[in-house]
CSV table of N, CA and C in Angstrom, one decimal:
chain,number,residue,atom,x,y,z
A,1,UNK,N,5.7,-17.8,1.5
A,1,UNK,CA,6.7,-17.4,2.4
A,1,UNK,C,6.2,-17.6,3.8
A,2,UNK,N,7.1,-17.4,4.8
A,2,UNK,CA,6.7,-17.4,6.4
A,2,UNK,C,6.3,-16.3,6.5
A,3,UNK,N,6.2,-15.0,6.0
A,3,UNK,CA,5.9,-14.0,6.2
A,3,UNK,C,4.0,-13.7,6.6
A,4,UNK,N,3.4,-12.8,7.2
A,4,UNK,CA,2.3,-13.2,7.3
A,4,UNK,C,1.7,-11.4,7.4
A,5,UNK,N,0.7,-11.5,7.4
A,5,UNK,CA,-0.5,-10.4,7.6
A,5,UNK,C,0.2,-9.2,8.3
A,6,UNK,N,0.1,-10.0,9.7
A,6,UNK,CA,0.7,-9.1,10.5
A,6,UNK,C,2.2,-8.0,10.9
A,7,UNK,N,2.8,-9.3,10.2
A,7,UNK,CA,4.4,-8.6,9.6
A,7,UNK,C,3.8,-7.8,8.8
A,8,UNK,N,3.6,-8.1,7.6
A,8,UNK,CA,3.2,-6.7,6.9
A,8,UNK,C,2.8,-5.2,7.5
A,9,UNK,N,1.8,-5.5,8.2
A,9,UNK,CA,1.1,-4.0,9.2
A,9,UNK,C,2.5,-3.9,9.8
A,10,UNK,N,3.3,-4.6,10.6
A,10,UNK,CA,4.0,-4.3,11.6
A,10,UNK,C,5.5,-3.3,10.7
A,11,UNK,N,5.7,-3.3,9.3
A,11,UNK,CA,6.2,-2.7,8.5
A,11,UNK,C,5.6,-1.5,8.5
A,12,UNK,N,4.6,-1.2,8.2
A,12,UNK,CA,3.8,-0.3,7.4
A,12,UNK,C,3.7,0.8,9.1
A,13,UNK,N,3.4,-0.3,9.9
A,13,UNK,CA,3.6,0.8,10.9
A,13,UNK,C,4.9,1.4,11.3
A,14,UNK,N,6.1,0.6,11.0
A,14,UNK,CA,7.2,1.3,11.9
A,14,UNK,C,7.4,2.4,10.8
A,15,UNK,N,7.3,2.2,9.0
A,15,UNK,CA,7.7,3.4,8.2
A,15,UNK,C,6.8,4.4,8.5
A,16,UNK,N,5.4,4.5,9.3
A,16,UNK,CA,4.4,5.1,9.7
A,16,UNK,C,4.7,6.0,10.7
A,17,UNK,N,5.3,5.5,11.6
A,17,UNK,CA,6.0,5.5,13.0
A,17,UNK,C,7.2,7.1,12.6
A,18,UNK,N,8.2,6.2,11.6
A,18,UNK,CA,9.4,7.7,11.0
A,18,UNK,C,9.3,8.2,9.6
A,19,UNK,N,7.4,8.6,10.1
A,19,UNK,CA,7.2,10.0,9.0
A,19,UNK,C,6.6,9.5,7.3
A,20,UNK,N,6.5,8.5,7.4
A,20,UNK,CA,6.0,7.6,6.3
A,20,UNK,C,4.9,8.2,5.5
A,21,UNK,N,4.1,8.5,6.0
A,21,UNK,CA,2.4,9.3,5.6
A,21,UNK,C,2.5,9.2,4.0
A,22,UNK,N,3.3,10.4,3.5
A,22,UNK,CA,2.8,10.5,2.4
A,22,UNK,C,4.3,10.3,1.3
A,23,UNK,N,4.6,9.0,1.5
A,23,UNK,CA,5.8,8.2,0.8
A,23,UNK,C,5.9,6.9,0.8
A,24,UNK,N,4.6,6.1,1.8
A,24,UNK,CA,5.0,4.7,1.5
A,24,UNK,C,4.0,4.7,0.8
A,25,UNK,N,4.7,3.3,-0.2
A,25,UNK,CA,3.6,2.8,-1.0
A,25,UNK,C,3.6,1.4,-1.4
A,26,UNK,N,2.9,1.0,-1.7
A,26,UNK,CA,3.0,-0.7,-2.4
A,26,UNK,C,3.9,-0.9,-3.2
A,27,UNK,N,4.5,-1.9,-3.8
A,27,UNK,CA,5.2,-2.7,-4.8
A,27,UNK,C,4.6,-3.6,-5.4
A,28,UNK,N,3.9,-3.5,-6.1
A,28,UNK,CA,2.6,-5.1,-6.5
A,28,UNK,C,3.4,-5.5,-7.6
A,29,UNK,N,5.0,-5.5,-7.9
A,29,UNK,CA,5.3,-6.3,-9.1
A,29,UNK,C,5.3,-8.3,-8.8
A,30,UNK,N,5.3,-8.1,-7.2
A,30,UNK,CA,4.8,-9.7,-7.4
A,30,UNK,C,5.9,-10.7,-7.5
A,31,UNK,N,6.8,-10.0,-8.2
A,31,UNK,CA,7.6,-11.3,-8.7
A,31,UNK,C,9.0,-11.3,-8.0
A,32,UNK,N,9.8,-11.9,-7.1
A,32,UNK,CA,11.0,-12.0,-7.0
A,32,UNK,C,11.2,-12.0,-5.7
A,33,UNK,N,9.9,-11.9,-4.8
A,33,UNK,CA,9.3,-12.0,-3.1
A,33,UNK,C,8.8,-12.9,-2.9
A,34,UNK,N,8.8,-12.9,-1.7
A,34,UNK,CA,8.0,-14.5,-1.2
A,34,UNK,C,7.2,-13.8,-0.3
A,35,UNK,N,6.0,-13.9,-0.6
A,35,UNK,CA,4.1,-13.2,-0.1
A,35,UNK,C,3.7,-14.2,0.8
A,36,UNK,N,3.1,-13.7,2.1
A,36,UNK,CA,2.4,-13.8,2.8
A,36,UNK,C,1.7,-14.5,1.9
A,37,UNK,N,1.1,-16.2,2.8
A,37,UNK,CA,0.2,-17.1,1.8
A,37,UNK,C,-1.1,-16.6,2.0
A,38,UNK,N,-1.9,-15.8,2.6
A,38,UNK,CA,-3.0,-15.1,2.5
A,38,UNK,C,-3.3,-14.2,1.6
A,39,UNK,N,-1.6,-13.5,0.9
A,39,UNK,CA,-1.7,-12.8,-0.5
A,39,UNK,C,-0.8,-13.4,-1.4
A,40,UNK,N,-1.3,-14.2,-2.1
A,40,UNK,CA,-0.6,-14.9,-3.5
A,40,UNK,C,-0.5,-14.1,-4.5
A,41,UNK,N,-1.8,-13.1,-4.8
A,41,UNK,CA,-1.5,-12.2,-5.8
A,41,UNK,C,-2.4,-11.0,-5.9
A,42,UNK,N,-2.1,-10.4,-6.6
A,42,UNK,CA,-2.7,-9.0,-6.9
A,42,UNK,C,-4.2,-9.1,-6.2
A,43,UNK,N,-5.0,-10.1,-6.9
A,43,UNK,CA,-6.1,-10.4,-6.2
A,43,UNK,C,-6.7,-10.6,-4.9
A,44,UNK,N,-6.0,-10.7,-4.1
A,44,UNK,CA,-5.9,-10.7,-3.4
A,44,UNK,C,-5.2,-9.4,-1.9
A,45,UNK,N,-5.2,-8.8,-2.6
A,45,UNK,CA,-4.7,-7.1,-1.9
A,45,UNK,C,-6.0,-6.6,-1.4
A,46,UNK,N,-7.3,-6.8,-1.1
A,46,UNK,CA,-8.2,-6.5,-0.9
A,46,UNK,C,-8.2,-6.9,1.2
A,47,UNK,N,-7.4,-8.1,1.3
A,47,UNK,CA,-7.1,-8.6,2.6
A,47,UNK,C,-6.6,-7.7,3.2
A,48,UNK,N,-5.2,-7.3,2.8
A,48,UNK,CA,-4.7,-6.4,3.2
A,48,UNK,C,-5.4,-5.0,3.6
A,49,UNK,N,-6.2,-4.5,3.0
A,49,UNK,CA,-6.5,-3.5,2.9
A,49,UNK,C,-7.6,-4.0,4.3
A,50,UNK,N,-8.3,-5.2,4.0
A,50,UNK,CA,-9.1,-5.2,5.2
A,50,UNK,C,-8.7,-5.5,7.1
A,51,UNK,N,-7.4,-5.9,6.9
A,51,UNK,CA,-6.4,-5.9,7.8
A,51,UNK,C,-6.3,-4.5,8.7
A,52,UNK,N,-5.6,-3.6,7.3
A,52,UNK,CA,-5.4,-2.2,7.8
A,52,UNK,C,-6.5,-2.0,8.4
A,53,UNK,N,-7.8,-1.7,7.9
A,53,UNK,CA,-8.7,-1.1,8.6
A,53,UNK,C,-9.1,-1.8,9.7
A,54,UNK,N,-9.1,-3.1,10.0
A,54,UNK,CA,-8.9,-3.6,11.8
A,54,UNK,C,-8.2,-3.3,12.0
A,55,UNK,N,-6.8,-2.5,11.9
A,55,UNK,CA,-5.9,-2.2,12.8
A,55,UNK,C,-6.3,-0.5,12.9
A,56,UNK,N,-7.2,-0.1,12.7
A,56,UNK,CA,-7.6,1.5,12.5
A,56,UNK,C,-7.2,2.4,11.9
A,57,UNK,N,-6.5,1.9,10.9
A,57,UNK,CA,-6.4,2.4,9.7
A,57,UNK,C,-7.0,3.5,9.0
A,58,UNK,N,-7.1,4.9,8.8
A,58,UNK,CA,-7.9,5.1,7.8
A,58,UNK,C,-8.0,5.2,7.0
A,59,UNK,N,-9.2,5.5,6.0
A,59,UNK,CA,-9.3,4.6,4.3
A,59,UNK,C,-8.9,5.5,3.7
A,60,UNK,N,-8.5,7.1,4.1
A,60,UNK,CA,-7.6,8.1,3.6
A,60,UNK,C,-5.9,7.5,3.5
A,61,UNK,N,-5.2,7.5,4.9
A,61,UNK,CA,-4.3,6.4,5.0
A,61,UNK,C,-4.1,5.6,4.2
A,62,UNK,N,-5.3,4.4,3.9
A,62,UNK,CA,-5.3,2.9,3.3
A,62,UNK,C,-4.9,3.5,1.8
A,63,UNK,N,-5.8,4.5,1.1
A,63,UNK,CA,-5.8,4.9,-0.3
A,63,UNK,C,-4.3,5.6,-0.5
A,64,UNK,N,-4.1,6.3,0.8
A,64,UNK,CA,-2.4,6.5,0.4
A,64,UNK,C,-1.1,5.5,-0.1
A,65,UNK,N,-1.4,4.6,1.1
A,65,UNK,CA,-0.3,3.5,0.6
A,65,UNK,C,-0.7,2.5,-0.6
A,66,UNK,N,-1.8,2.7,-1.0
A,66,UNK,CA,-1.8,1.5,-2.0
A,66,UNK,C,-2.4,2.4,-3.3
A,67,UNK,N,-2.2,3.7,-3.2
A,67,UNK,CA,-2.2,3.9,-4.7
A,67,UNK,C,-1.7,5.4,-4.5
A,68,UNK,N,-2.4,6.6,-3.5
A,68,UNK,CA,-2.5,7.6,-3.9
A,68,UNK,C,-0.8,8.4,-3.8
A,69,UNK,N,0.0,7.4,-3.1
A,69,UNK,CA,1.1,8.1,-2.7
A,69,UNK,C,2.4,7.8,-4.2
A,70,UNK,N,1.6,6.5,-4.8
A,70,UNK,CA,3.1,6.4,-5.7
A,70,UNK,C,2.3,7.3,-6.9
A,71,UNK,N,1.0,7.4,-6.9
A,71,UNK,CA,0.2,8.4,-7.8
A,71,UNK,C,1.0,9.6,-7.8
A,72,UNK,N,1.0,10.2,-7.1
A,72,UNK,CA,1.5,11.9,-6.5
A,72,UNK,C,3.3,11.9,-7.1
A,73,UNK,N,3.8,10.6,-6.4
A,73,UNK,CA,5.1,10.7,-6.9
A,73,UNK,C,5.1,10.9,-8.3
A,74,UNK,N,4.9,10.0,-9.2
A,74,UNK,CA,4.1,9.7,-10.7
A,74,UNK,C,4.1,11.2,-11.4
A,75,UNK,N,2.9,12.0,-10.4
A,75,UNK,CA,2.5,13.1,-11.3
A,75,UNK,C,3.8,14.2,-10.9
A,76,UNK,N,4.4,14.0,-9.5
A,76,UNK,CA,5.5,15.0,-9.0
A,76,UNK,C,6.8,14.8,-10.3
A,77,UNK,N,6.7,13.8,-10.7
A,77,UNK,CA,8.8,13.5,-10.9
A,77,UNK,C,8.6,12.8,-12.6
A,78,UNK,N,7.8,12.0,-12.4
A,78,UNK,CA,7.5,11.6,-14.2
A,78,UNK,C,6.8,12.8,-15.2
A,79,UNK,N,5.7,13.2,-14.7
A,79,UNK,CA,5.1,14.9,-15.4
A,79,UNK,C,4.9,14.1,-16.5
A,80,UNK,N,3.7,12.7,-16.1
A,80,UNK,CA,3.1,12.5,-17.4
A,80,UNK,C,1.6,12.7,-16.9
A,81,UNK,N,0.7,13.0,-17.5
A,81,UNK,CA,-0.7,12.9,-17.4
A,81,UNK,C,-1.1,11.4,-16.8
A,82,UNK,N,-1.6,11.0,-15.6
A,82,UNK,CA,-2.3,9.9,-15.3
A,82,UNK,C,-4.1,9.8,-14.6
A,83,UNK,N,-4.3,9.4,-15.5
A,83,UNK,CA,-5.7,9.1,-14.5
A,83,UNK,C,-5.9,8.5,-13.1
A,84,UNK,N,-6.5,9.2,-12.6
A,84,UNK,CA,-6.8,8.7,-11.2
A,84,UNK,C,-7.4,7.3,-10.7
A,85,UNK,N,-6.5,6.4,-10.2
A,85,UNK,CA,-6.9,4.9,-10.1
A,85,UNK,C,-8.4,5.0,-8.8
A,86,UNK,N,-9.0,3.6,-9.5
A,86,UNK,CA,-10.3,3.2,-8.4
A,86,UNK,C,-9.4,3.2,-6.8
A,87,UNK,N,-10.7,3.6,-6.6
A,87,UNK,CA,-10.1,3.2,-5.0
A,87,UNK,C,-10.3,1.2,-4.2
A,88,UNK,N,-9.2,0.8,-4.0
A,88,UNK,CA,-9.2,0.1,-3.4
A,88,UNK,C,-10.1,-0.9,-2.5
A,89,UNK,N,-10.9,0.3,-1.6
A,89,UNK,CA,-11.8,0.0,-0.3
A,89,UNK,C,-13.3,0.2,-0.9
């Protein structure tokens, strides 16, 4: 897609911006978007993540949006047992 790096942060910041903290989270199904050509796939989310942190990010923050926040949802509203995913960073 035309989409790039920086649009993404520039996302992440405005839901950041109105209160976002502990509700945004990734979508990594991948399929039915057109990805920034820097992230083709899953494999690639490690950029991202190194992105965030040059934008000053912190890796409390970074672990929020890319796992810990749809985690919490998960254990808040599904009430199934999940194991705690690797971190990311």
């Amino acid at each position: 897609g035309n989409a790039k790096i920086n649009d993404i942060l520039a996302h992440i910041a405005y839901f950041l911006e109105n209160g976002a903290e502990d509700h945004l989270a990734l979508g990594c199904d991948m399929d039915g978007c057109e990805l920034p050509k820097e992230i083709p796939d899953l494999s690639k989310l490690p950029i991202l993540a190194d992105a965030m942190q040059k934008a000053n990010y912190s890796e409390t923050l970074i672990e929020k949006i890319f796992y810990q926040n749809a985690y919490s949802f998960a254990q808040k509203y599904l009430r199934k047992e999940i194991d705690t995913p690797p971190s990311f960073l």
